[in-house]
């Protein structure tokens, strides 16, 4: 069964679809290129309302190809839910003749650090972290920083933290208690928490960030998640900045996350 999603998902998928071929071009000299989907899902999505079926991020990455024909040499799809992992493996049948992809069943905070032991720290590795909540623990992000990784992170903070502000889970997510006073202060909460997360990413060496991280809105203009892109190389930042400037999946200009002064 494909995952049923709102049409705002198309926007996130479009960003991945536009960026990955450029990533494969930029890393053409490397001996291998690796893709990790840390919250992979079942592989295909059904758009609520229209019933259209579209590829999810794992299949988009599997199909990604640079203009010169480079593809990811290895792809790892981590998925906790058994039904989704089964579905994803079924989706790969016939689509992955060279067996580049592997589905890893389990929790990202266990499986991702373990997986890194199988990848050379010098291999360019693109990691998409697309949770529904605040699942990736800071220690997992720290483990990624030792390798030549760049990260696209779905940052669903607003809803997740508002639902459960006292949770120890939030502290594990940020890897610090520093989120508490920002949350308690109330005003400008979302922008300050986002700034804290980005600052911590910068401390890990991900100094090239797309500053105008995107706010993706769901139905009813509810804030749903932010997309944060971080890299250790300036060219990646330039490319992602131009991708973020493209119209969204509905052909509309994307909105500034925090208008000036907020
Ligand atoms: C938003 S969906 C991913 C959608 C996918 N990126 C796409 O574009 O089609 C998040 C997925 O993460 C899985 N998940 C949730 N918690 C997880 C965890 N701790 N470790 C690994 N996977 C997890 C869920 O089962 C769900 O399939």
mmCIF file of C-alpha atoms and ligand atoms in Angstrom:
data_model
loop_
_atom_site.group_PDB
_atom_site.id
_atom_site.type_symbol
_atom_site.label_atom_id
_atom_site.label_comp_id
_atom_site.label_asym_id
_atom_site.label_seq_id
_atom_site.Cartn_x
_atom_site.Cartn_y
_atom_site.Cartn_z
ATOM 1 C CA UNK A 1 0.000 0.000 0.000
ATOM 2 C CA UNK A 2 1.409 3.415 -0.899
ATOM 3 C CA UNK A 3 1.556 5.978 1.876
ATOM 4 C CA UNK A 4 -1.376 8.407 1.786
ATOM 5 C CA UNK A 5 -0.048 11.957 1.862
ATOM 6 C CA UNK A 6 -1.197 15.533 1.351
ATOM 7 C CA UNK A 7 -0.211 17.287 -1.855
ATOM 8 C CA UNK A 8 2.367 19.438 0.017
ATOM 9 C CA UNK A 9 4.536 16.303 -0.007
ATOM 10 C CA UNK A 10 5.064 16.870 -3.727
ATOM 11 C CA UNK A 11 7.063 19.967 -2.910
ATOM 12 C CA UNK A 12 9.523 18.139 -0.675
ATOM 13 C CA UNK A 13 9.902 15.412 -3.290
ATOM 14 C CA UNK A 14 10.480 17.961 -6.030
ATOM 15 C CA UNK A 15 13.387 19.445 -4.082
ATOM 16 C CA UNK A 16 15.039 16.029 -3.794
ATOM 17 C CA UNK A 17 14.355 15.263 -7.444
ATOM 18 C CA UNK A 18 15.969 18.525 -8.573
ATOM 19 C CA UNK A 19 18.942 18.412 -6.244
ATOM 20 C CA UNK A 20 20.171 14.802 -6.532
ATOM 21 C CA UNK A 21 21.245 14.918 -10.226
ATOM 22 C CA UNK A 22 23.299 18.038 -9.421
ATOM 23 C CA UNK A 23 24.825 16.212 -6.436
ATOM 24 C CA UNK A 24 25.794 13.296 -8.694
ATOM 25 C CA UNK A 25 27.436 15.733 -11.103
ATOM 26 C CA UNK A 26 29.298 17.581 -8.351
ATOM 27 C CA UNK A 27 30.675 14.320 -6.907
ATOM 28 C CA UNK A 28 31.599 12.687 -10.239
ATOM 29 C CA UNK A 29 35.283 12.334 -9.325
ATOM 30 C CA UNK A 30 34.614 10.282 -6.186
ATOM 31 C CA UNK A 31 35.093 6.525 -6.358
ATOM 32 C CA UNK A 32 31.526 6.029 -5.105
ATOM 33 C CA UNK A 33 28.470 8.051 -4.170
ATOM 34 C CA UNK A 34 26.100 6.941 -1.419
ATOM 35 C CA UNK A 35 22.495 7.850 -0.602
ATOM 36 C CA UNK A 36 20.891 7.193 2.766
ATOM 37 C CA UNK A 37 17.166 7.591 3.320
ATOM 38 C CA UNK A 38 16.929 7.548 7.091
ATOM 39 C CA UNK A 39 13.094 7.457 7.220
ATOM 40 C CA UNK A 40 12.380 5.751 3.956
ATOM 41 C CA UNK A 41 8.646 4.969 3.962
ATOM 42 C CA UNK A 42 7.077 2.391 1.602
ATOM 43 C CA UNK A 43 8.566 3.801 -1.623
ATOM 44 C CA UNK A 44 5.424 5.210 -3.160
ATOM 45 C CA UNK A 45 2.910 7.828 -2.065
ATOM 46 C CA UNK A 46 -0.744 8.256 -2.910
ATOM 47 C CA UNK A 47 -1.827 11.892 -3.003
ATOM 48 C CA UNK A 48 -4.931 12.387 -0.911
ATOM 49 C CA UNK A 49 -7.816 13.671 -2.982
ATOM 50 C CA UNK A 50 -6.433 13.007 -6.460
ATOM 51 C CA UNK A 51 -5.437 9.370 -5.830
ATOM 52 C CA UNK A 52 -2.301 9.957 -7.940
ATOM 53 C CA UNK A 53 0.591 7.640 -7.100
ATOM 54 C CA UNK A 54 4.047 9.227 -7.022
ATOM 55 C CA UNK A 55 7.459 7.889 -6.165
ATOM 56 C CA UNK A 56 8.671 8.574 -2.639
ATOM 57 C CA UNK A 57 12.196 9.688 -1.834
ATOM 58 C CA UNK A 58 13.830 6.204 -2.013
ATOM 59 C CA UNK A 59 12.632 5.577 -5.567
ATOM 60 C CA UNK A 60 13.468 9.148 -6.600
ATOM 61 C CA UNK A 61 17.037 8.592 -5.360
ATOM 62 C CA UNK A 62 17.237 5.213 -7.083
ATOM 63 C CA UNK A 63 16.260 6.856 -10.389
ATOM 64 C CA UNK A 64 18.464 9.939 -9.928
ATOM 65 C CA UNK A 65 21.041 10.356 -12.700
ATOM 66 C CA UNK A 66 23.443 13.146 -13.574
ATOM 67 C CA UNK A 67 23.558 14.578 -17.104
ATOM 68 C CA UNK A 68 26.665 12.401 -17.686
ATOM 69 C CA UNK A 69 24.847 9.298 -16.431
ATOM 70 C CA UNK A 70 26.246 8.982 -12.912
ATOM 71 C CA UNK A 71 23.972 7.252 -10.416
ATOM 72 C CA UNK A 72 24.294 6.451 -6.718
ATOM 73 C CA UNK A 73 26.547 3.412 -6.308
ATOM 74 C CA UNK A 74 24.874 2.365 -3.088
ATOM 75 C CA UNK A 75 21.568 3.347 -1.527
ATOM 76 C CA UNK A 76 20.405 2.476 1.971
ATOM 77 C CA UNK A 77 16.795 2.809 3.024
ATOM 78 C CA UNK A 78 16.152 2.654 6.776
ATOM 79 C CA UNK A 79 12.581 1.926 7.846
ATOM 80 C CA UNK A 80 11.195 0.977 11.244
ATOM 81 C CA UNK A 81 7.720 -0.133 10.250
ATOM 82 C CA UNK A 82 7.576 -3.712 9.020
ATOM 83 C CA UNK A 83 4.717 -3.172 6.579
ATOM 84 C CA UNK A 84 6.414 -0.142 5.031
ATOM 85 C CA UNK A 85 9.750 -1.973 4.810
ATOM 86 C CA UNK A 86 8.046 -4.964 3.122
ATOM 87 C CA UNK A 87 6.308 -2.629 0.700
ATOM 88 C CA UNK A 88 9.563 -0.853 -0.083
ATOM 89 C CA UNK A 89 11.311 -4.139 -0.822
ATOM 90 C CA UNK A 90 8.454 -5.065 -3.132
ATOM 91 C CA UNK A 91 8.760 -1.649 -4.837
ATOM 92 C CA UNK A 92 12.407 -2.384 -5.581
ATOM 93 C CA UNK A 93 11.648 -5.605 -7.439
ATOM 94 C CA UNK A 94 12.364 -4.999 -11.117
ATOM 95 C CA UNK A 95 13.539 -1.435 -10.441
ATOM 96 C CA UNK A 96 17.002 -2.222 -9.104
ATOM 97 C CA UNK A 97 18.596 -4.751 -11.487
ATOM 98 C CA UNK A 98 22.125 -3.999 -10.239
ATOM 99 C CA UNK A 99 21.068 -4.380 -6.617
ATOM 100 C CA UNK A 100 22.385 -1.003 -5.563
ATOM 101 C CA UNK A 101 19.738 -0.548 -2.877
ATOM 102 C CA UNK A 102 19.335 -2.212 0.494
ATOM 103 C CA UNK A 103 16.422 -1.889 2.897
ATOM 104 C CA UNK A 104 17.560 -1.758 6.508
ATOM 105 C CA UNK A 105 14.849 -2.591 9.015
ATOM 106 C CA UNK A 106 15.011 -0.906 12.380
ATOM 107 C CA UNK A 107 15.290 2.308 14.324
ATOM 108 C CA UNK A 108 17.330 5.049 12.713
ATOM 109 C CA UNK A 109 19.157 5.854 15.942
ATOM 110 C CA UNK A 110 20.540 2.334 16.075
ATOM 111 C CA UNK A 111 20.836 1.523 12.399
ATOM 112 C CA UNK A 112 22.285 4.724 10.986
ATOM 113 C CA UNK A 113 25.403 4.894 13.230
ATOM 114 C CA UNK A 114 25.930 1.183 12.572
ATOM 115 C CA UNK A 115 25.563 1.676 8.813
ATOM 116 C CA UNK A 116 28.233 4.385 8.785
ATOM 117 C CA UNK A 117 30.768 1.721 9.755
ATOM 118 C CA UNK A 118 30.179 0.178 6.299
ATOM 119 C CA UNK A 119 30.787 3.387 4.342
ATOM 120 C CA UNK A 120 34.143 5.044 3.778
ATOM 121 C CA UNK A 121 34.146 8.443 5.526
ATOM 122 C CA UNK A 122 35.563 9.816 2.259
ATOM 123 C CA UNK A 123 32.616 8.688 0.108
ATOM 124 C CA UNK A 124 30.236 11.565 -0.626
ATOM 125 C CA UNK A 125 27.043 10.605 1.140
ATOM 126 C CA UNK A 126 23.711 12.380 0.846
ATOM 127 C CA UNK A 127 21.402 11.780 3.799
ATOM 128 C CA UNK A 128 17.707 12.581 3.770
ATOM 129 C CA UNK A 129 16.116 12.645 7.222
ATOM 130 C CA UNK A 130 12.376 12.784 6.757
ATOM 131 C CA UNK A 131 10.719 11.878 10.070
ATOM 132 C CA UNK A 132 7.139 12.598 11.051
ATOM 133 C CA UNK A 133 8.212 13.728 14.525
ATOM 134 C CA UNK A 134 11.427 14.472 16.371
ATOM 135 C CA UNK A 135 12.910 11.006 16.032
ATOM 136 C CA UNK A 136 16.513 11.564 14.977
ATOM 137 C CA UNK A 137 18.550 12.003 18.131
ATOM 138 C CA UNK A 138 21.373 14.489 18.187
ATOM 139 C CA UNK A 139 23.884 11.691 18.733
ATOM 140 C CA UNK A 140 22.816 10.237 15.388
ATOM 141 C CA UNK A 141 23.410 13.572 13.665
ATOM 142 C CA UNK A 142 26.795 13.827 15.386
ATOM 143 C CA UNK A 143 27.752 10.390 14.046
ATOM 144 C CA UNK A 144 26.999 11.590 10.498
ATOM 145 C CA UNK A 145 29.282 14.588 10.861
ATOM 146 C CA UNK A 146 32.425 12.433 10.900
ATOM 147 C CA UNK A 147 31.857 11.484 7.238
ATOM 148 C CA UNK A 148 31.638 13.406 3.998
ATOM 149 C CA UNK A 149 27.912 13.861 4.376
ATOM 150 C CA UNK A 150 25.401 16.493 3.497
ATOM 151 C CA UNK A 151 21.977 16.483 5.038
ATOM 152 C CA UNK A 152 18.472 17.465 4.081
ATOM 153 C CA UNK A 153 16.467 17.456 7.280
ATOM 154 C CA UNK A 154 12.750 17.666 7.658
ATOM 155 C CA UNK A 155 12.454 19.691 10.847
ATOM 156 C CA UNK A 156 8.911 19.203 12.158
ATOM 157 C CA UNK A 157 9.558 21.106 15.301
ATOM 158 C CA UNK A 158 6.562 23.365 15.689
ATOM 159 C CA UNK A 159 3.946 20.669 16.030
ATOM 160 C CA UNK A 160 6.076 18.040 17.710
ATOM 161 C CA UNK A 161 7.403 20.298 20.418
ATOM 162 C CA UNK A 162 4.102 22.034 21.068
ATOM 163 C CA UNK A 163 2.439 18.712 21.643
ATOM 164 C CA UNK A 164 5.001 17.521 24.131
ATOM 165 C CA UNK A 165 7.145 20.348 25.452
ATOM 166 C CA UNK A 166 8.445 18.575 28.555
ATOM 167 C CA UNK A 167 9.518 15.469 26.828
ATOM 168 C CA UNK A 168 13.042 14.212 27.342
ATOM 169 C CA UNK A 169 12.730 13.356 23.671
ATOM 170 C CA UNK A 170 13.101 17.033 22.792
ATOM 171 C CA UNK A 171 16.378 17.192 24.701
ATOM 172 C CA UNK A 172 17.610 14.114 22.859
ATOM 173 C CA UNK A 173 16.588 15.755 19.610
ATOM 174 C CA UNK A 174 18.595 18.912 20.285
ATOM 175 C CA UNK A 175 21.326 17.162 22.284
ATOM 176 C CA UNK A 176 21.148 19.987 24.814
ATOM 177 C CA UNK A 177 18.762 21.591 27.293
ATOM 178 C CA UNK A 178 19.292 24.927 25.570
ATOM 179 C CA UNK A 179 15.944 24.575 23.778
ATOM 180 C CA UNK A 180 13.993 25.006 27.048
ATOM 181 C CA UNK A 181 14.414 28.746 27.694
ATOM 182 C CA UNK A 182 13.736 29.441 24.014
ATOM 183 C CA UNK A 183 10.544 27.438 24.157
ATOM 184 C CA UNK A 184 9.449 28.972 27.447
ATOM 185 C CA UNK A 185 10.074 32.531 26.223
ATOM 186 C CA UNK A 186 7.246 31.961 23.758
ATOM 187 C CA UNK A 187 7.855 34.835 21.399
ATOM 188 C CA UNK A 188 9.703 33.971 18.194
ATOM 189 C CA UNK A 189 9.863 30.417 19.484
ATOM 190 C CA UNK A 190 9.960 28.648 16.130
ATOM 191 C CA UNK A 191 12.629 30.858 14.610
ATOM 192 C CA UNK A 192 14.826 30.673 17.725
ATOM 193 C CA UNK A 193 14.590 26.912 17.982
ATOM 194 C CA UNK A 194 15.381 26.579 14.320
ATOM 195 C CA UNK A 195 18.370 28.905 14.801
ATOM 196 C CA UNK A 196 19.573 26.772 17.735
ATOM 197 C CA UNK A 197 19.402 23.598 15.649
ATOM 198 C CA UNK A 198 21.227 25.212 12.751
ATOM 199 C CA UNK A 199 23.879 26.620 15.054
ATOM 200 C CA UNK A 200 24.491 23.150 16.462
ATOM 201 C CA UNK A 201 24.788 21.773 12.942
ATOM 202 C CA UNK A 202 27.306 24.468 12.190
ATOM 203 C CA UNK A 203 29.321 23.465 15.273
ATOM 204 C CA UNK A 204 29.530 19.974 13.775
ATOM 205 C CA UNK A 205 31.205 21.401 10.662
ATOM 206 C CA UNK A 206 28.089 21.886 8.517
ATOM 207 C CA UNK A 207 28.887 25.521 8.010
ATOM 208 C CA UNK A 208 27.295 25.824 4.573
ATOM 209 C CA UNK A 209 23.595 26.063 5.197
ATOM 210 C CA UNK A 210 20.759 27.290 3.102
ATOM 211 C CA UNK A 211 19.800 30.269 5.141
ATOM 212 C CA UNK A 212 16.258 30.643 3.968
ATOM 213 C CA UNK A 213 15.095 27.196 5.009
ATOM 214 C CA UNK A 214 11.699 26.565 3.583
ATOM 215 C CA UNK A 215 8.466 26.549 5.431
ATOM 216 C CA UNK A 216 6.222 23.966 3.932
ATOM 217 C CA UNK A 217 2.586 24.429 4.742
ATOM 218 C CA UNK A 218 -0.102 21.847 5.014
ATOM 219 C CA UNK A 219 -3.819 22.263 4.622
ATOM 220 C CA UNK A 220 -5.233 25.255 6.429
ATOM 221 C CA UNK A 221 -1.873 27.036 6.429
ATOM 222 C CA UNK A 222 -0.791 25.045 9.450
ATOM 223 C CA UNK A 223 2.981 25.076 9.886
ATOM 224 C CA UNK A 224 4.049 21.552 9.161
ATOM 225 C CA UNK A 225 7.793 21.301 8.805
ATOM 226 C CA UNK A 226 10.880 23.116 7.723
ATOM 227 C CA UNK A 227 13.482 21.790 5.346
ATOM 228 C CA UNK A 228 17.027 22.483 6.451
ATOM 229 C CA UNK A 229 19.914 21.791 4.125
ATOM 230 C CA UNK A 230 23.485 21.648 5.428
ATOM 231 C CA UNK A 231 26.792 20.784 3.835
ATOM 232 C CA UNK A 232 30.497 21.159 4.400
ATOM 233 C CA UNK A 233 31.149 22.398 0.866
ATOM 234 C CA UNK A 234 30.143 25.779 -0.565
ATOM 235 C CA UNK A 235 29.120 24.464 -3.994
ATOM 236 C CA UNK A 236 26.363 22.368 -2.410
ATOM 237 C CA UNK A 237 24.966 25.421 -0.725
ATOM 238 C CA UNK A 238 24.892 27.306 -4.033
ATOM 239 C CA UNK A 239 23.084 24.485 -5.801
ATOM 240 C CA UNK A 240 20.503 23.941 -3.076
ATOM 241 C CA UNK A 241 19.878 27.643 -2.805
ATOM 242 C CA UNK A 242 18.930 27.707 -6.466
ATOM 243 C CA UNK A 243 16.705 24.636 -6.021
ATOM 244 C CA UNK A 244 14.931 26.269 -3.081
ATOM 245 C CA UNK A 245 14.289 29.314 -5.260
ATOM 246 C CA UNK A 246 12.370 27.265 -7.808
ATOM 247 C CA UNK A 247 8.584 27.482 -7.718
ATOM 248 C CA UNK A 248 6.973 24.855 -5.497
ATOM 249 C CA UNK A 249 5.274 21.738 -6.846
ATOM 250 C CA UNK A 250 2.107 23.741 -7.481
ATOM 251 C CA UNK A 251 4.065 26.286 -9.535
ATOM 252 C CA UNK A 252 3.844 28.948 -6.798
ATOM 253 C CA UNK A 253 6.868 30.896 -5.532
ATOM 254 C CA UNK A 254 8.016 29.482 -2.209
ATOM 255 C CA UNK A 255 7.462 31.624 0.861
ATOM 256 C CA UNK A 256 10.144 33.058 3.061
ATOM 257 C CA UNK A 257 10.232 31.114 6.281
ATOM 258 C CA UNK A 258 10.673 34.035 8.590
ATOM 259 C CA UNK A 259 10.036 37.363 6.910
ATOM 260 C CA UNK A 260 12.668 39.946 7.716
ATOM 261 C CA UNK A 261 12.770 41.072 11.321
ATOM 262 C CA UNK A 262 10.817 38.082 12.697
HETATM 263 C C1 LIG B 1 7.468 10.862 6.377
HETATM 264 S S1 LIG B 1 7.673 9.137 6.167
HETATM 265 C C2 LIG B 1 8.909 9.047 4.943
HETATM 266 C C3 LIG B 1 8.456 9.400 3.558
HETATM 267 C C4 LIG B 1 9.519 9.256 2.508
HETATM 268 N N1 LIG B 1 10.689 10.061 2.792
HETATM 269 C C5 LIG B 1 8.958 9.627 1.158
HETATM 270 O O1 LIG B 1 9.322 10.629 0.612
HETATM 271 O O2 LIG B 1 8.157 8.860 0.638
HETATM 272 C C6 LIG B 1 8.522 8.651 7.626
HETATM 273 C C7 LIG B 1 8.816 7.169 7.731
HETATM 274 O O3 LIG B 1 9.704 6.979 8.818
HETATM 275 C C8 LIG B 1 9.396 5.761 9.476
HETATM 276 N N2 LIG B 1 9.931 5.871 10.843
HETATM 277 C C9 LIG B 1 9.372 6.469 11.920
HETATM 278 N N3 LIG B 1 10.189 6.420 12.982
HETATM 279 C C10 LIG B 1 11.325 5.791 12.562
HETATM 280 C C11 LIG B 1 12.550 5.459 13.200
HETATM 281 N N4 LIG B 1 12.767 5.759 14.481
HETATM 282 N N5 LIG B 1 13.507 4.832 12.485
HETATM 283 C C12 LIG B 1 13.298 4.533 11.163
HETATM 284 N N6 LIG B 1 12.140 4.817 10.503
HETATM 285 C C13 LIG B 1 11.168 5.442 11.196
HETATM 286 C C14 LIG B 1 7.875 5.688 9.400
HETATM 287 O O4 LIG B 1 7.440 4.341 9.522
HETATM 288 C C15 LIG B 1 7.589 6.304 8.020
HETATM 289 O O5 LIG B 1 7.503 5.302 7.055
#
